[in-house]
Coordinates of C-alpha atoms in Angstrom, one line a residue:
Chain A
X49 CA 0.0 0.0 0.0
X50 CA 3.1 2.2 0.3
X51 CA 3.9 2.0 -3.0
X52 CA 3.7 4.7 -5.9
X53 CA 4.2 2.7 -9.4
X54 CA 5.8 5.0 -12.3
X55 CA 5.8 4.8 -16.4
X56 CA 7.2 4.8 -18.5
X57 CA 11.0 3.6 -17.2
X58 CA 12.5 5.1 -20.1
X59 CA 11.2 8.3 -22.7
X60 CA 12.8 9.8 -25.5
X61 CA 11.4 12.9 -26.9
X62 CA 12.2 15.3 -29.5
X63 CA 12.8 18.8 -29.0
X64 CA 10.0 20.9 -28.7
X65 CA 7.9 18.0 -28.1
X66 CA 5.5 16.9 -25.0
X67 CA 6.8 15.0 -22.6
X68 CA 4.7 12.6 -19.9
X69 CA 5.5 10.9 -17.4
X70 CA 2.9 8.9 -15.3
X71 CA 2.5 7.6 -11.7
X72 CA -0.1 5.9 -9.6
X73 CA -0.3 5.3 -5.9
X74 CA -2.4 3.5 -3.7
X75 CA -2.1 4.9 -0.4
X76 CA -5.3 7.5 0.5
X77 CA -3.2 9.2 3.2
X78 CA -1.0 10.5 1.1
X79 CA -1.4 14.3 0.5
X80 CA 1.6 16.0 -0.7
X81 CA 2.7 14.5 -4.4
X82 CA 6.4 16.4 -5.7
X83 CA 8.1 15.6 -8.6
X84 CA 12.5 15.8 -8.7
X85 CA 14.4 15.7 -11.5
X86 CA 18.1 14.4 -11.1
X87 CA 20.7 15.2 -13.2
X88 CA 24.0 12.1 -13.0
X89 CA 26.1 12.9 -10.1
X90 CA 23.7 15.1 -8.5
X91 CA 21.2 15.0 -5.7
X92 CA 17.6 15.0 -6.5
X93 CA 15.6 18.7 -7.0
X94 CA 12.2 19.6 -6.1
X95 CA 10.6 20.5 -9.7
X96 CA 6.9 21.4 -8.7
X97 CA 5.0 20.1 -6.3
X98 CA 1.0 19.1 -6.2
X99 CA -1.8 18.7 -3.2
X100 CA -5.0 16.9 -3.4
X101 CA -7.1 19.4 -3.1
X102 CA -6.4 21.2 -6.7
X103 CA -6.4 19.0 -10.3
X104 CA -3.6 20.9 -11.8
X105 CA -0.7 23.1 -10.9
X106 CA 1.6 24.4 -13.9
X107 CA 5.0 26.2 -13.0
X108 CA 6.8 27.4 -17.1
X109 CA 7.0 24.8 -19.0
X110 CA 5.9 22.0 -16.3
X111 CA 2.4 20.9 -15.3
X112 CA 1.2 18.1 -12.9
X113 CA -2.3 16.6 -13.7
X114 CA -4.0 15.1 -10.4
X115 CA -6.7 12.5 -10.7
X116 CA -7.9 12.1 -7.1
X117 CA -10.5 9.5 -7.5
X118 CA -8.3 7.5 -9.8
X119 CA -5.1 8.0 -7.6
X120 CA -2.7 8.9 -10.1
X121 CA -0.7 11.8 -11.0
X122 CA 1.3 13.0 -13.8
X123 CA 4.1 15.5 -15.1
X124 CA 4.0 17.0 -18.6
X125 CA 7.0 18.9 -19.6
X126 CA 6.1 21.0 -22.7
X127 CA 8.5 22.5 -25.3
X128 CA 11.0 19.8 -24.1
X129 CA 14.5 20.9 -24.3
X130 CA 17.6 18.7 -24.5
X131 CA 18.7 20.6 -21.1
X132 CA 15.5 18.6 -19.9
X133 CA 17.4 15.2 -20.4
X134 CA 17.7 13.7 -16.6
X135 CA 15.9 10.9 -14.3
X136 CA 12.3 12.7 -13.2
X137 CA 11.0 10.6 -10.0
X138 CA 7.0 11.2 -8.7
X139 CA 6.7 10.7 -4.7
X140 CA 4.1 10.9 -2.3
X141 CA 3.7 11.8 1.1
X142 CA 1.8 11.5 4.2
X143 CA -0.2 14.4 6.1
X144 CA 2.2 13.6 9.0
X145 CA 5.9 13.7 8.7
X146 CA 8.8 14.1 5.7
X147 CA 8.9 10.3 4.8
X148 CA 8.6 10.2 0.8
X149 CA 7.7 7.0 -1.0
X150 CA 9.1 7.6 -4.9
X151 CA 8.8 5.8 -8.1
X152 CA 10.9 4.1 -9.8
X153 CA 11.8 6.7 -12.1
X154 CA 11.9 7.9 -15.8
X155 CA 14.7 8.5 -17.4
X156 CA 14.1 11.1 -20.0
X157 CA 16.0 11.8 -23.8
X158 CA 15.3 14.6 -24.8
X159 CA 17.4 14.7 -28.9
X160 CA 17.8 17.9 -30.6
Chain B
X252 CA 20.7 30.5 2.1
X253 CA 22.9 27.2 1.6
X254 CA 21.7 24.0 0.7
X255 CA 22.2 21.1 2.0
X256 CA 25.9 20.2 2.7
X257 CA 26.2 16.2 2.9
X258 CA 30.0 15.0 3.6
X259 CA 32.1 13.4 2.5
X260 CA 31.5 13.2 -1.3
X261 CA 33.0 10.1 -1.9
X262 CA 33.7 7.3 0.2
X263 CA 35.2 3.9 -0.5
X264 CA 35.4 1.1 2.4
X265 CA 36.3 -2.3 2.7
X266 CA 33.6 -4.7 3.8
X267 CA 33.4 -5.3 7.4
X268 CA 34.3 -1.5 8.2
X269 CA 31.7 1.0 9.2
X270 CA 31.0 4.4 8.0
X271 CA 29.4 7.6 9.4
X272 CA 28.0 10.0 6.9
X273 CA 27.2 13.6 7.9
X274 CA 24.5 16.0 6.7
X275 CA 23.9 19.9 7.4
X276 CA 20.5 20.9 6.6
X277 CA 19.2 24.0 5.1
X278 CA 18.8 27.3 8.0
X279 CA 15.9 26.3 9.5
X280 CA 15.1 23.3 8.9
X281 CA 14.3 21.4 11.6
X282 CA 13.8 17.4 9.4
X283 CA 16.4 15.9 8.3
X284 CA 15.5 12.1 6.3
X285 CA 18.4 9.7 4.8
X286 CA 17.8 7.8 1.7
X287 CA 19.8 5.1 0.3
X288 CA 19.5 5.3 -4.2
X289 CA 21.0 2.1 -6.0
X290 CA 20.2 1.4 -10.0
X291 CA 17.9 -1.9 -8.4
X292 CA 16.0 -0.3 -5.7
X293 CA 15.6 3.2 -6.7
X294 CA 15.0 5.5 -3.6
X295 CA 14.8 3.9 -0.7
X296 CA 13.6 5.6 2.8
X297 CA 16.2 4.9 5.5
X298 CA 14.9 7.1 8.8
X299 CA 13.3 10.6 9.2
X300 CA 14.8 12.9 12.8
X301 CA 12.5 15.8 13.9
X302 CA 14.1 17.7 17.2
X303 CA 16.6 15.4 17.5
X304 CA 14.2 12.3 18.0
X305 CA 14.0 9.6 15.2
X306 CA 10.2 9.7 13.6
X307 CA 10.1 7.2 10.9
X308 CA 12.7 4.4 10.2
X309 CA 12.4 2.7 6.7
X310 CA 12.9 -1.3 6.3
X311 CA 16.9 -1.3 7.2
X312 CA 18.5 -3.7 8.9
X313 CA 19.8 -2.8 12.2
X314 CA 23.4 -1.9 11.1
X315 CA 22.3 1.3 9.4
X316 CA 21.5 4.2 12.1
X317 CA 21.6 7.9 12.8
X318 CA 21.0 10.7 15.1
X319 CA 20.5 14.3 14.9
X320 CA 22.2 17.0 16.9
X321 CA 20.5 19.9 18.5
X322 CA 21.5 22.6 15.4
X323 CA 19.6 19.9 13.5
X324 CA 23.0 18.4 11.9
X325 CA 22.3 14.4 11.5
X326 CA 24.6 11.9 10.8
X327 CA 24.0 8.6 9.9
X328 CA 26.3 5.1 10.4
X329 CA 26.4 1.9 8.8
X330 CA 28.0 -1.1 10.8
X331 CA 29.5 -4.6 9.4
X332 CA 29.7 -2.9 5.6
X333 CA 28.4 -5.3 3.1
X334 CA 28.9 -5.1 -0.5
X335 CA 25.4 -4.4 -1.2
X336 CA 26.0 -1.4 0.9
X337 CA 27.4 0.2 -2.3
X338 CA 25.1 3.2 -2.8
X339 CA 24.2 6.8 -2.8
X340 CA 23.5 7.9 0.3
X341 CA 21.1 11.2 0.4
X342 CA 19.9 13.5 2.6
X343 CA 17.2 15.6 2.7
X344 CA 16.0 18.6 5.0
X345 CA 12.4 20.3 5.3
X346 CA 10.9 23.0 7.4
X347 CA 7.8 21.1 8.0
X348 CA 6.1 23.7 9.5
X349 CA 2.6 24.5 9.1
X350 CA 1.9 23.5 5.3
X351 CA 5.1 23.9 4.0
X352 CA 6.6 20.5 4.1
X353 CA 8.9 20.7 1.0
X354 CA 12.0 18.3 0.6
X355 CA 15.5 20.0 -0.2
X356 CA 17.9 17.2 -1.1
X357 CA 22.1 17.3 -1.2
X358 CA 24.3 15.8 -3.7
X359 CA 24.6 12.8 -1.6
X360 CA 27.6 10.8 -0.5
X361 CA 29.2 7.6 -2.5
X362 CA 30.0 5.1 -0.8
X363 CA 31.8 2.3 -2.4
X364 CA 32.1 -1.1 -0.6
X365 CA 35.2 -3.5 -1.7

């Protein structure tokens, strides 16, 4: 019940295309859904960050879709940019606590 | 204001040994939560501190541990090193106060067990 599943593993894009990445949970407490993009060698970074209550938060060129009653979530990156090429991870979290449960990650191509 | 500062960088130790990572939050932040990232697993949850008490401990075996320090400075340690120990070892620090609970990560530590 504390896992969050995540597709595809692997995307390659072309520049200027869309780009989505998909995840699914199954866990009803969890209310706090941020996505991280990591670059190789680096830590992962907060990218934008969605609650339950709203259905879609956009920050530039990022968006998250939330589907409540269907308990999945999902990151569009529009006008992708090869500068967008990374790992993105989905997560969830609890109402209590920092604990974050992530999937498994798509790695992202983005080709010029 | 700083990120988070995890040392050392790199890390390479011979199985049997035992490690102790450190991480400095960001100014503030009062959580600090470990997380262990290998190409098999992904991200695994290792242990969540608040105030210096330990809140949440992930599926670990005994060897792996930490504590957090009153300027909110944690450190975790891994006993008995196995190779499958190998890993990135992150850290991440959040305010969690009121609504904002957002998680700050560093660049991890790499630690290499031969």
């Amino acid at each position: 019940q504390q896992q969050v599943k995540q597709s595809p593993q692997s995307l390659i894009v072309q520049k200027g295309g869309i780009s989505i990445i998909n995840c699914a949970y199954e866990n009803t407490a969890f209310d706090y859904f941020p996505w991280y993009q990591q670059f190789p060698g680096k830590g992962p970074a907060l990218l934008i960050a969605i609650r339950p209550d709203v259905s879609e938060k956009k920050e530039g060129r990022f968006t998250i879709s939330f589907n409540k009653s269907a308990k999945q979530f999902s990151l569009h990156i529009m006008d992708s940019q090869p500068g967008d090429s990374a790992t993105y991870f989905c997560a969830a979290k609890p109402t209590s606590g920092s604990r974050l449960t992530f999937g498994e990650g798509t790695q992202l191509t983005v080709n010029p | 204001k700083a990120g988070v500062t995890q040392t050392p960088r790199y890390l390479i130790k011979t199985r049997g040994q035992q490690v102790t990572l450190s991480c400095s939050p960001i100014s503030g932040h009062r959580s600090v939560s470990w997380y262990q990232q290998t190409p098999g697993q992904g991200l695994q949850f290792l242990f969540e501190y608040f105030s210096e008490t330990q809140r949440n401990k992930g599926n670990f075996p005994g060897r792996f541990s930490g504590r957090q320090f009153s300027n909110s400075r944690s450190e975790m340690n891994v006993s008995t090193l196995e190779l499958g120990d190998s890993a990135l070892y992150l850290c991440a620090s959040s305010p969690l106060q009121g609504t904002n609970t957002e998680a700050f990560f560093g660049q991890g530590t790499r630690l290499t067990v031969v």
